[in-house]
């Protein structure tokens, strides 16, 4: 139960941060990616802001035997830089530019502007299912 | 300097970014996990068989819109300018869904969590999806789609 509450609170804080920073607005994200138009640097501040607590968190993590609400750390150990990573990132970046949305803002927007967000999230899950059945 | 970018919201971006970073730090130090939204969404819906326990993934994914709703209510509304047609949302969604599964992450997992860990794999993934986004939007602008 404690784990569920921590995850719910973390998700809500993450969603609140996305909404407050303007990242729930697809046009603003496209503005950051639009180097040759009216470039909007806001996303760089969001990324920079998010890096600060996370950099500290990684330092603390190295000193802990286990997380405070769970039995052990379950962190990705993959270091492989391969075709899958590269092609996946290219396709993700293209979709991000076309719709102005990545998974976090898409889900957050379900509560703010449900109809268009649902079209994106539905297609997002369909794309994930296509990957699953073809690999 | 920012006068050159009249649309920028540097303060809101920084504060919102700090909130996102604290949320990701809570997932790491509290539950020992990466706050990767694409992976958690795949796990919550049952599309992925491995990853976070289902309950944790579902709770995080439900929390996202809840948090956005609270901010929207507190600030009197969040601006969301969506593309005028659903076609870019559907094409974008399909590419983002497929691409994040193939590439094992998105802006949160590789971008926020991986980059702050100085993971070479995540640094490269982030550089590639940023570059791909820049090129895609430049092509859309050149083609008159933006």
Short mmCIF file of N, CA and C in Angstrom, two decimals, chain A residues 3-4 6-22 24-28 30 32-42 45-47 49-51 53-54 57-58 61 67-70 73-76 78 80-81 84-99 101-104 107-109 111-113 116 120 123-125 127-129 131-132, chain B residues 5 7-10 12-34 37-38 42 45-47 49 55-56 59-60 63-65 67-69 71 78-83 88-103 106-108 110-113 115-117 121 124-125 128-130 132-134 136-138 140-141 146:
data_model
loop_
_atom_site.label_atom_id
_atom_site.label_comp_id
_atom_site.label_asym_id
_atom_site.label_seq_id
_atom_site.Cartn_x
_atom_site.Cartn_y
_atom_site.Cartn_z
N UNK A 3 3.84 1.56 -1.18
CA UNK A 3 4.43 1.73 -2.52
C UNK A 3 3.45 2.38 -3.48
N UNK A 4 2.19 1.96 -3.42
CA UNK A 4 1.16 2.51 -4.30
C UNK A 4 0.99 4.00 -4.05
N UNK A 6 3.20 6.09 -2.72
CA UNK A 6 4.40 6.82 -3.18
C UNK A 6 4.32 7.01 -4.70
N UNK A 7 3.95 5.95 -5.42
CA UNK A 7 3.86 6.03 -6.88
C UNK A 7 2.78 7.01 -7.31
N UNK A 8 1.65 6.99 -6.62
CA UNK A 8 0.55 7.91 -6.96
C UNK A 8 0.99 9.35 -6.73
N UNK A 9 1.65 9.60 -5.61
CA UNK A 9 2.12 10.95 -5.30
C UNK A 9 3.19 11.39 -6.30
N UNK A 10 4.12 10.49 -6.62
CA UNK A 10 5.17 10.83 -7.59
C UNK A 10 4.55 11.13 -8.95
N UNK A 11 3.57 10.33 -9.37
CA UNK A 11 2.90 10.56 -10.64
C UNK A 11 2.19 11.90 -10.66
N UNK A 12 1.51 12.22 -9.55
CA UNK A 12 0.77 13.49 -9.47
C UNK A 12 1.74 14.67 -9.50
N UNK A 13 2.86 14.57 -8.78
CA UNK A 13 3.84 15.65 -8.77
C UNK A 13 4.47 15.82 -10.17
N UNK A 14 4.70 14.69 -10.83
CA UNK A 14 5.25 14.70 -12.19
C UNK A 14 4.25 15.39 -13.13
N UNK A 15 2.99 15.01 -13.03
CA UNK A 15 1.94 15.61 -13.88
C UNK A 15 1.76 17.09 -13.59
N UNK A 16 1.86 17.45 -12.30
CA UNK A 16 1.74 18.85 -11.91
C UNK A 16 2.90 19.65 -12.52
N UNK A 17 4.10 19.08 -12.47
CA UNK A 17 5.28 19.75 -13.04
C UNK A 17 5.14 19.94 -14.55
N UNK A 18 4.62 18.91 -15.23
CA UNK A 18 4.41 19.02 -16.68
C UNK A 18 3.42 20.14 -16.99
N UNK A 19 2.33 20.20 -16.22
CA UNK A 19 1.31 21.22 -16.47
C UNK A 19 1.85 22.61 -16.16
N UNK A 20 2.55 22.74 -15.01
CA UNK A 20 3.03 24.07 -14.60
C UNK A 20 4.09 24.60 -15.56
N UNK A 21 4.92 23.72 -16.09
CA UNK A 21 6.04 24.15 -16.93
C UNK A 21 5.62 24.50 -18.35
N UNK A 22 4.37 24.23 -18.70
CA UNK A 22 3.92 24.50 -20.07
C UNK A 22 4.12 23.32 -21.01
N UNK A 24 2.56 20.57 -21.12
CA UNK A 24 1.32 19.90 -21.53
C UNK A 24 0.75 20.53 -22.80
N UNK A 25 1.38 21.63 -23.23
CA UNK A 25 0.92 22.37 -24.41
C UNK A 25 1.72 21.92 -25.64
N UNK A 26 1.09 21.15 -26.54
CA UNK A 26 1.84 20.62 -27.69
C UNK A 26 2.51 21.72 -28.52
N UNK A 27 1.86 22.88 -28.66
CA UNK A 27 2.44 23.95 -29.48
C UNK A 27 3.73 24.49 -28.84
N UNK A 28 3.80 24.47 -27.51
CA UNK A 28 5.02 24.95 -26.85
C UNK A 28 6.18 23.99 -27.06
N UNK A 30 6.46 21.93 -29.62
CA UNK A 30 6.85 22.11 -31.03
C UNK A 30 7.66 23.39 -31.19
N UNK A 32 9.82 24.55 -29.10
CA UNK A 32 11.21 24.24 -28.73
C UNK A 32 11.91 23.52 -29.88
N UNK A 33 11.17 22.64 -30.55
CA UNK A 33 11.78 21.86 -31.64
C UNK A 33 11.89 22.67 -32.93
N UNK A 34 11.24 23.83 -32.95
CA UNK A 34 11.16 24.66 -34.17
C UNK A 34 12.32 25.66 -34.24
N UNK A 35 13.52 25.14 -34.48
CA UNK A 35 14.72 25.99 -34.47
C UNK A 35 14.66 27.09 -35.52
N UNK A 36 13.96 26.84 -36.63
CA UNK A 36 13.94 27.81 -37.73
C UNK A 36 12.68 28.66 -37.74
N UNK A 37 11.86 28.53 -36.69
CA UNK A 37 10.66 29.36 -36.59
C UNK A 37 10.78 30.28 -35.39
N UNK A 38 9.69 30.36 -34.60
CA UNK A 38 9.72 31.18 -33.38
C UNK A 38 10.21 30.31 -32.23
N UNK A 39 11.52 30.13 -32.13
CA UNK A 39 12.07 29.17 -31.18
C UNK A 39 11.71 29.55 -29.75
N UNK A 40 11.26 28.57 -28.98
CA UNK A 40 10.86 28.77 -27.59
C UNK A 40 11.74 27.90 -26.69
N UNK A 41 12.64 28.52 -25.91
CA UNK A 41 13.60 27.72 -25.13
C UNK A 41 13.05 27.10 -23.85
N UNK A 42 11.74 27.25 -23.57
CA UNK A 42 11.20 26.83 -22.27
C UNK A 42 11.58 25.39 -21.90
N UNK A 45 14.71 24.85 -20.01
CA UNK A 45 14.65 25.19 -18.57
C UNK A 45 14.00 24.04 -17.79
N UNK A 46 13.00 23.40 -18.40
CA UNK A 46 12.34 22.27 -17.74
C UNK A 46 13.35 21.14 -17.53
N UNK A 47 14.08 20.82 -18.60
CA UNK A 47 15.07 19.74 -18.51
C UNK A 47 16.14 20.09 -17.48
N UNK A 49 15.87 22.13 -14.93
CA UNK A 49 15.26 22.09 -13.60
C UNK A 49 15.13 20.67 -13.08
N UNK A 50 14.75 19.75 -13.96
CA UNK A 50 14.56 18.36 -13.55
C UNK A 50 15.89 17.67 -13.24
N UNK A 51 16.95 18.12 -13.89
CA UNK A 51 18.27 17.51 -13.68
C UNK A 51 18.79 17.75 -12.27
N UNK A 53 17.35 18.08 -8.99
CA UNK A 53 17.06 17.09 -7.94
C UNK A 53 17.51 15.68 -8.31
N UNK A 54 17.44 15.34 -9.59
CA UNK A 54 17.82 13.98 -9.98
C UNK A 54 19.31 13.72 -9.83
N UNK A 57 19.74 13.01 -6.33
CA UNK A 57 19.13 11.71 -6.02
C UNK A 57 20.08 10.56 -6.37
N UNK A 58 20.80 10.68 -7.50
CA UNK A 58 21.74 9.60 -7.88
C UNK A 58 22.90 9.52 -6.89
N UNK A 61 21.48 7.86 -3.89
CA UNK A 61 21.17 6.45 -4.22
C UNK A 61 22.38 5.54 -4.02
N UNK A 67 15.90 1.29 -1.31
CA UNK A 67 15.04 2.48 -1.30
C UNK A 67 14.19 2.53 -0.02
N UNK A 68 13.69 3.72 0.35
CA UNK A 68 13.03 3.83 1.64
C UNK A 68 11.64 3.23 1.70
N UNK A 69 11.02 2.94 0.56
CA UNK A 69 9.68 2.33 0.62
C UNK A 69 9.62 1.00 -0.14
N UNK A 70 10.77 0.42 -0.43
CA UNK A 70 10.75 -0.84 -1.18
C UNK A 70 11.95 -1.70 -0.77
N UNK A 73 16.67 -1.89 -5.06
CA UNK A 73 16.71 -1.07 -6.27
C UNK A 73 16.53 -1.97 -7.49
N UNK A 74 15.70 -1.55 -8.44
CA UNK A 74 15.51 -2.27 -9.70
C UNK A 74 15.82 -1.31 -10.84
N UNK A 75 17.11 -1.13 -11.08
CA UNK A 75 17.53 -0.13 -12.07
C UNK A 75 18.07 -0.79 -13.32
N UNK A 76 17.85 -0.16 -14.48
CA UNK A 76 18.33 -0.76 -15.72
C UNK A 76 19.86 -0.83 -15.74
N UNK A 78 21.37 -2.02 -18.55
CA UNK A 78 21.75 -2.10 -19.96
C UNK A 78 22.65 -0.93 -20.34
N UNK A 80 23.96 -1.13 -23.63
CA UNK A 80 24.06 -1.37 -25.07
C UNK A 80 23.61 -0.15 -25.89
N UNK A 81 24.45 0.26 -26.83
CA UNK A 81 24.04 1.30 -27.77
C UNK A 81 23.97 0.61 -29.13
N UNK A 84 18.52 -0.89 -32.22
CA UNK A 84 17.19 -0.71 -31.63
C UNK A 84 17.09 0.64 -30.94
N UNK A 85 18.11 0.97 -30.13
CA UNK A 85 18.11 2.23 -29.39
C UNK A 85 18.08 3.41 -30.37
N UNK A 86 18.91 3.31 -31.40
CA UNK A 86 19.06 4.40 -32.36
C UNK A 86 17.79 4.60 -33.18
N UNK A 87 17.27 3.51 -33.75
CA UNK A 87 16.08 3.62 -34.60
C UNK A 87 14.87 4.01 -33.75
N UNK A 88 14.78 3.43 -32.54
CA UNK A 88 13.69 3.78 -31.63
C UNK A 88 13.69 5.27 -31.33
N UNK A 89 14.88 5.82 -31.05
CA UNK A 89 14.98 7.25 -30.72
C UNK A 89 14.63 8.13 -31.93
N UNK A 90 15.04 7.71 -33.12
CA UNK A 90 14.70 8.48 -34.33
C UNK A 90 13.19 8.52 -34.53
N UNK A 91 12.53 7.36 -34.40
CA UNK A 91 11.08 7.29 -34.59
C UNK A 91 10.35 8.07 -33.50
N UNK A 92 10.81 7.93 -32.26
CA UNK A 92 10.19 8.67 -31.17
C UNK A 92 10.31 10.18 -31.40
N UNK A 93 11.51 10.63 -31.78
CA UNK A 93 11.71 12.07 -32.02
C UNK A 93 10.81 12.60 -33.13
N UNK A 94 10.63 11.79 -34.18
CA UNK A 94 9.78 12.20 -35.30
C UNK A 94 8.32 12.33 -34.83
N UNK A 95 7.84 11.34 -34.07
CA UNK A 95 6.47 11.39 -33.57
C UNK A 95 6.26 12.55 -32.60
N UNK A 96 7.28 12.82 -31.80
CA UNK A 96 7.25 13.92 -30.83
C UNK A 96 7.09 15.25 -31.57
N UNK A 97 7.82 15.40 -32.67
CA UNK A 97 7.73 16.63 -33.46
C UNK A 97 6.40 16.77 -34.18
N UNK A 98 5.89 15.65 -34.71
CA UNK A 98 4.65 15.70 -35.49
C UNK A 98 3.45 16.07 -34.61
N UNK A 99 3.35 15.44 -33.42
CA UNK A 99 2.19 15.69 -32.57
C UNK A 99 2.43 16.73 -31.48
N UNK A 101 3.76 15.96 -28.69
CA UNK A 101 3.52 15.28 -27.41
C UNK A 101 4.43 14.07 -27.25
N UNK A 102 4.86 13.84 -26.00
CA UNK A 102 5.51 12.60 -25.63
C UNK A 102 4.61 11.93 -24.58
N UNK A 103 4.95 10.75 -24.09
CA UNK A 103 3.97 10.03 -23.25
C UNK A 103 3.49 10.77 -22.00
N UNK A 104 4.37 11.43 -21.25
CA UNK A 104 3.96 12.11 -20.02
C UNK A 104 2.90 13.18 -20.26
N UNK A 107 -0.53 11.79 -21.38
CA UNK A 107 -1.36 11.27 -20.28
C UNK A 107 -1.88 12.40 -19.41
N UNK A 108 -1.03 13.40 -19.12
CA UNK A 108 -1.46 14.53 -18.28
C UNK A 108 -2.62 15.27 -18.95
N UNK A 109 -2.57 15.38 -20.28
CA UNK A 109 -3.60 16.12 -21.00
C UNK A 109 -4.96 15.42 -21.01
N UNK A 111 -6.62 14.85 -18.58
CA UNK A 111 -7.44 15.56 -17.59
C UNK A 111 -7.69 17.01 -17.98
N UNK A 112 -6.94 17.53 -18.96
CA UNK A 112 -7.06 18.96 -19.28
C UNK A 112 -7.83 19.17 -20.58
N UNK A 113 -7.51 18.36 -21.56
CA UNK A 113 -8.12 18.49 -22.89
C UNK A 113 -8.36 17.08 -23.43
N UNK A 116 -8.65 15.48 -27.74
CA UNK A 116 -7.44 15.28 -28.55
C UNK A 116 -6.39 14.43 -27.84
N UNK A 120 -4.28 10.88 -29.13
CA UNK A 120 -2.83 10.64 -29.03
C UNK A 120 -2.54 9.39 -28.19
N UNK A 123 -3.40 6.13 -29.93
CA UNK A 123 -2.41 5.80 -30.95
C UNK A 123 -1.09 5.37 -30.31
N UNK A 124 -0.74 6.00 -29.19
CA UNK A 124 0.48 5.65 -28.45
C UNK A 124 0.44 4.18 -28.03
N UNK A 125 -0.69 3.77 -27.44
CA UNK A 125 -0.82 2.38 -26.99
C UNK A 125 -0.85 1.44 -28.20
N UNK A 127 0.70 1.90 -31.02
CA UNK A 127 2.10 1.78 -31.47
C UNK A 127 2.88 0.82 -30.59
N UNK A 128 2.61 0.85 -29.29
CA UNK A 128 3.30 -0.07 -28.36
C UNK A 128 2.87 -1.51 -28.62
N UNK A 129 1.58 -1.70 -28.94
CA UNK A 129 1.09 -3.05 -29.23
C UNK A 129 1.71 -3.56 -30.54
N UNK A 131 4.60 -2.81 -31.68
CA UNK A 131 5.97 -3.24 -31.35
C UNK A 131 5.96 -4.61 -30.68
N UNK A 132 5.03 -4.80 -29.78
CA UNK A 132 4.98 -6.07 -29.05
C UNK A 132 4.70 -7.25 -29.97
N UNK B 5 13.13 35.95 -26.95
CA UNK B 5 12.19 34.84 -27.07
C UNK B 5 10.91 35.18 -26.32
N UNK B 7 7.98 34.16 -26.30
CA UNK B 7 7.05 33.10 -25.87
C UNK B 7 7.57 32.32 -24.67
N UNK B 8 8.84 32.52 -24.31
CA UNK B 8 9.46 31.67 -23.30
C UNK B 8 8.84 31.87 -21.93
N UNK B 9 8.77 30.78 -21.15
CA UNK B 9 8.35 30.85 -19.76
C UNK B 9 9.46 30.24 -18.91
N UNK B 10 10.61 30.94 -18.80
CA UNK B 10 11.76 30.32 -18.13
C UNK B 10 11.51 29.98 -16.67
N UNK B 12 8.51 29.46 -15.04
CA UNK B 12 7.56 28.34 -14.94
C UNK B 12 8.23 27.04 -15.36
N UNK B 13 9.05 27.13 -16.41
CA UNK B 13 9.75 25.94 -16.90
C UNK B 13 10.68 25.39 -15.83
N UNK B 14 11.43 26.28 -15.19
CA UNK B 14 12.39 25.85 -14.16
C UNK B 14 11.66 25.25 -12.95
N UNK B 15 10.61 25.92 -12.49
CA UNK B 15 9.87 25.42 -11.31
C UNK B 15 9.19 24.09 -11.65
N UNK B 16 8.53 24.04 -12.81
CA UNK B 16 7.88 22.78 -13.23
C UNK B 16 8.92 21.67 -13.39
N UNK B 17 10.08 22.03 -13.93
CA UNK B 17 11.17 21.06 -14.09
C UNK B 17 11.64 20.53 -12.75
N UNK B 18 11.76 21.43 -11.76
CA UNK B 18 12.16 20.99 -10.40
C UNK B 18 11.13 20.01 -9.84
N UNK B 19 9.84 20.29 -10.08
CA UNK B 19 8.78 19.37 -9.61
C UNK B 19 8.93 18.00 -10.28
N UNK B 20 9.18 18.00 -11.56
CA UNK B 20 9.37 16.74 -12.29
C UNK B 20 10.59 16.00 -11.74
N UNK B 21 11.66 16.75 -11.47
CA UNK B 21 12.88 16.13 -10.95
C UNK B 21 12.67 15.56 -9.56
N UNK B 22 11.92 16.26 -8.70
CA UNK B 22 11.64 15.74 -7.35
C UNK B 22 10.77 14.48 -7.46
N UNK B 23 9.81 14.49 -8.39
CA UNK B 23 8.95 13.31 -8.59
C UNK B 23 9.79 12.11 -9.02
N UNK B 24 10.72 12.34 -9.95
CA UNK B 24 11.58 11.25 -10.43
C UNK B 24 12.52 10.78 -9.32
N UNK B 25 12.99 11.74 -8.48
CA UNK B 25 13.86 11.39 -7.35
C UNK B 25 13.10 10.55 -6.33
N UNK B 26 11.82 10.86 -6.15
CA UNK B 26 10.97 10.09 -5.23
C UNK B 26 10.80 8.65 -5.72
N UNK B 27 10.62 8.49 -7.02
CA UNK B 27 10.52 7.13 -7.58
C UNK B 27 11.83 6.38 -7.37
N UNK B 28 12.95 7.07 -7.55
CA UNK B 28 14.27 6.43 -7.42
C UNK B 28 14.56 6.07 -5.96
N UNK B 29 14.46 7.06 -5.08
CA UNK B 29 14.87 6.84 -3.68
C UNK B 29 13.78 6.14 -2.88
N UNK B 30 12.51 6.30 -3.29
CA UNK B 30 11.41 5.67 -2.56
C UNK B 30 11.18 4.24 -3.02
N UNK B 31 11.13 4.05 -4.34
CA UNK B 31 10.75 2.74 -4.87
C UNK B 31 11.88 2.04 -5.62
N UNK B 32 13.02 2.74 -5.76
CA UNK B 32 14.17 2.12 -6.42
C UNK B 32 14.00 1.95 -7.91
N UNK B 33 13.18 2.83 -8.51
CA UNK B 33 12.88 2.67 -9.93
C UNK B 33 13.06 3.95 -10.73
N UNK B 34 13.19 3.78 -12.04
CA UNK B 34 13.26 4.89 -12.98
C UNK B 34 11.84 5.37 -13.27
N UNK B 37 8.03 7.26 -18.20
CA UNK B 37 6.57 7.23 -18.41
C UNK B 37 6.18 6.19 -19.46
N UNK B 38 6.97 6.07 -20.54
CA UNK B 38 6.57 5.10 -21.58
C UNK B 38 6.58 3.68 -21.02
N UNK B 42 3.28 1.26 -20.51
CA UNK B 42 3.22 -0.07 -21.13
C UNK B 42 2.93 -1.13 -20.08
N UNK B 45 -0.80 -0.88 -18.68
CA UNK B 45 -1.83 -1.39 -19.60
C UNK B 45 -1.64 -2.88 -19.89
N UNK B 46 -0.56 -3.46 -19.39
CA UNK B 46 -0.31 -4.88 -19.65
C UNK B 46 0.36 -5.13 -21.00
N UNK B 47 0.77 -4.06 -21.70
CA UNK B 47 1.46 -4.25 -22.99
C UNK B 47 2.86 -4.81 -22.74
N UNK B 49 5.34 -7.08 -20.19
CA UNK B 49 5.24 -8.11 -19.15
C UNK B 49 6.23 -7.89 -18.02
N UNK B 55 0.77 -2.55 -9.90
CA UNK B 55 0.11 -1.56 -9.05
C UNK B 55 0.86 -0.24 -9.03
N UNK B 56 2.18 -0.30 -8.97
CA UNK B 56 3.00 0.92 -8.97
C UNK B 56 2.83 1.66 -10.29
N UNK B 59 -0.68 3.23 -10.48
CA UNK B 59 -0.79 4.39 -9.59
C UNK B 59 -0.08 5.61 -10.19
N UNK B 60 1.12 5.40 -10.75
CA UNK B 60 1.87 6.53 -11.33
C UNK B 60 1.11 7.11 -12.53
N UNK B 63 -1.79 9.05 -11.44
CA UNK B 63 -1.34 10.29 -10.79
C UNK B 63 -1.05 11.41 -11.79
N UNK B 64 -0.49 11.06 -12.94
CA UNK B 64 -0.11 12.08 -13.94
C UNK B 64 -1.25 13.05 -14.28
N UNK B 65 -2.41 12.54 -14.80
CA UNK B 65 -3.50 13.49 -15.09
C UNK B 65 -4.06 14.15 -13.83
N UNK B 67 -2.42 15.16 -11.14
CA UNK B 67 -1.56 16.30 -10.82
C UNK B 67 -1.77 17.46 -11.78
N UNK B 68 -1.92 17.12 -13.06
CA UNK B 68 -2.16 18.17 -14.06
C UNK B 68 -3.49 18.87 -13.80
N UNK B 69 -4.49 18.08 -13.39
CA UNK B 69 -5.82 18.63 -13.10
C UNK B 69 -5.75 19.59 -11.91
N UNK B 71 -3.14 21.36 -10.87
CA UNK B 71 -2.47 22.60 -11.29
C UNK B 71 -3.42 23.44 -12.15
N UNK B 78 -4.91 25.53 -17.87
CA UNK B 78 -3.62 25.32 -18.53
C UNK B 78 -3.85 25.42 -20.03
N UNK B 79 -3.01 26.21 -20.69
CA UNK B 79 -3.15 26.34 -22.14
C UNK B 79 -2.65 25.08 -22.83
N UNK B 80 -3.49 24.47 -23.68
CA UNK B 80 -3.05 23.32 -24.48
C UNK B 80 -3.47 23.57 -25.93
N UNK B 81 -2.51 24.01 -26.73
CA UNK B 81 -2.79 24.26 -28.15
C UNK B 81 -2.46 23.00 -28.95
N UNK B 82 -3.50 22.22 -29.24
CA UNK B 82 -3.31 20.97 -29.98
C UNK B 82 -3.33 21.23 -31.48
N UNK B 83 -2.74 20.33 -32.27
CA UNK B 83 -2.87 20.46 -33.72
C UNK B 83 -4.35 20.50 -34.09
N UNK B 88 -2.16 14.40 -37.19
CA UNK B 88 -0.81 14.43 -36.59
C UNK B 88 -0.75 13.78 -35.20
N UNK B 89 -1.85 13.84 -34.46
CA UNK B 89 -1.86 13.21 -33.13
C UNK B 89 -1.78 11.70 -33.26
N UNK B 90 -2.48 11.16 -34.27
CA UNK B 90 -2.49 9.70 -34.45
C UNK B 90 -1.14 9.23 -35.01
N UNK B 91 -0.63 9.93 -36.02
CA UNK B 91 0.68 9.54 -36.57
C UNK B 91 1.76 9.71 -35.48
N UNK B 92 1.70 10.83 -34.78
CA UNK B 92 2.67 11.08 -33.71
C UNK B 92 2.58 10.02 -32.62
N UNK B 93 1.37 9.69 -32.21
CA UNK B 93 1.17 8.69 -31.16
C UNK B 93 1.72 7.33 -31.57
N UNK B 94 1.44 6.91 -32.80
CA UNK B 94 1.93 5.60 -33.28
C UNK B 94 3.46 5.56 -33.25
N UNK B 95 4.09 6.63 -33.77
CA UNK B 95 5.56 6.68 -33.81
C UNK B 95 6.15 6.73 -32.40
N UNK B 96 5.54 7.53 -31.52
CA UNK B 96 6.04 7.64 -30.15
C UNK B 96 5.88 6.30 -29.43
N UNK B 97 4.74 5.65 -29.61
CA UNK B 97 4.51 4.36 -28.95
C UNK B 97 5.49 3.30 -29.41
N UNK B 98 5.62 3.16 -30.73
CA UNK B 98 6.53 2.15 -31.27
C UNK B 98 7.98 2.50 -30.94
N UNK B 99 8.33 3.77 -31.14
CA UNK B 99 9.72 4.21 -30.95
C UNK B 99 10.19 4.09 -29.51
N UNK B 100 9.32 4.42 -28.55
CA UNK B 100 9.74 4.35 -27.15
C UNK B 100 9.91 2.90 -26.69
N UNK B 101 9.13 1.97 -27.25
CA UNK B 101 9.32 0.57 -26.87
C UNK B 101 10.61 0.05 -27.50
N UNK B 102 10.81 0.37 -28.78
CA UNK B 102 12.04 -0.10 -29.46
C UNK B 102 13.28 0.51 -28.80
N UNK B 103 13.22 1.79 -28.48
CA UNK B 103 14.38 2.49 -27.92
C UNK B 103 14.43 2.48 -26.39
N UNK B 106 11.79 7.33 -23.15
CA UNK B 106 11.40 8.60 -23.76
C UNK B 106 12.08 9.76 -23.05
N UNK B 107 11.46 10.93 -23.08
CA UNK B 107 12.02 12.13 -22.47
C UNK B 107 12.21 11.99 -20.95
N UNK B 108 11.37 11.19 -20.30
CA UNK B 108 11.51 11.03 -18.85
C UNK B 108 12.57 9.99 -18.50
N UNK B 110 15.00 8.23 -20.49
CA UNK B 110 16.33 8.55 -21.02
C UNK B 110 16.71 9.99 -20.71
N UNK B 111 15.76 10.92 -20.95
CA UNK B 111 16.06 12.35 -20.81
C UNK B 111 16.34 12.74 -19.38
N UNK B 112 15.34 12.65 -18.50
CA UNK B 112 15.51 13.13 -17.12
C UNK B 112 16.34 12.15 -16.28
N UNK B 113 15.92 10.87 -16.24
CA UNK B 113 16.58 9.93 -15.33
C UNK B 113 17.95 9.47 -15.84
N UNK B 115 19.98 10.81 -18.29
CA UNK B 115 20.99 11.87 -18.47
C UNK B 115 21.56 12.33 -17.14
N UNK B 116 20.70 12.42 -16.11
CA UNK B 116 21.19 12.87 -14.80
C UNK B 116 22.10 11.81 -14.17
N UNK B 117 22.01 10.58 -14.67
CA UNK B 117 22.87 9.48 -14.20
C UNK B 117 24.13 9.40 -15.05
N UNK B 121 24.20 5.48 -22.79
CA UNK B 121 23.08 5.00 -23.60
C UNK B 121 21.95 6.04 -23.64
N UNK B 124 22.99 9.32 -25.54
CA UNK B 124 22.92 9.14 -26.99
C UNK B 124 21.46 9.10 -27.45
N UNK B 125 20.62 8.34 -26.73
CA UNK B 125 19.20 8.28 -27.11
C UNK B 125 18.58 9.68 -27.10
N UNK B 128 19.74 11.78 -29.98
CA UNK B 128 19.12 11.34 -31.24
C UNK B 128 17.66 11.78 -31.31
N UNK B 129 16.88 11.59 -30.24
CA UNK B 129 15.46 11.96 -30.39
C UNK B 129 15.27 13.48 -30.45
N UNK B 130 16.17 14.23 -29.79
CA UNK B 130 16.12 15.69 -29.92
C UNK B 130 16.40 16.09 -31.38
N UNK B 132 16.16 14.28 -34.04
CA UNK B 132 15.08 13.82 -34.90
C UNK B 132 13.87 14.76 -34.80
N UNK B 133 13.59 15.25 -33.59
CA UNK B 133 12.50 16.22 -33.41
C UNK B 133 12.78 17.53 -34.12
N UNK B 134 14.02 18.02 -34.02
CA UNK B 134 14.40 19.27 -34.71
C UNK B 134 14.23 19.12 -36.23
N UNK B 136 12.41 16.88 -37.88
CA UNK B 136 10.99 16.67 -38.22
C UNK B 136 10.24 18.00 -38.28
N UNK B 137 10.43 18.84 -37.25
CA UNK B 137 9.70 20.11 -37.22
C UNK B 137 10.22 21.05 -38.33
N UNK B 138 11.51 21.01 -38.60
CA UNK B 138 12.05 21.83 -39.70
C UNK B 138 11.43 21.40 -41.04
N UNK B 140 8.51 19.90 -41.38
CA UNK B 140 7.09 20.30 -41.34
C UNK B 140 6.95 21.78 -41.68
N UNK B 141 7.87 22.59 -41.15
CA UNK B 141 7.83 24.03 -41.44
C UNK B 141 8.09 24.28 -42.93
N UNK B 146 3.32 23.71 -40.57
CA UNK B 146 3.42 24.34 -39.26
C UNK B 146 3.26 25.84 -39.41
#
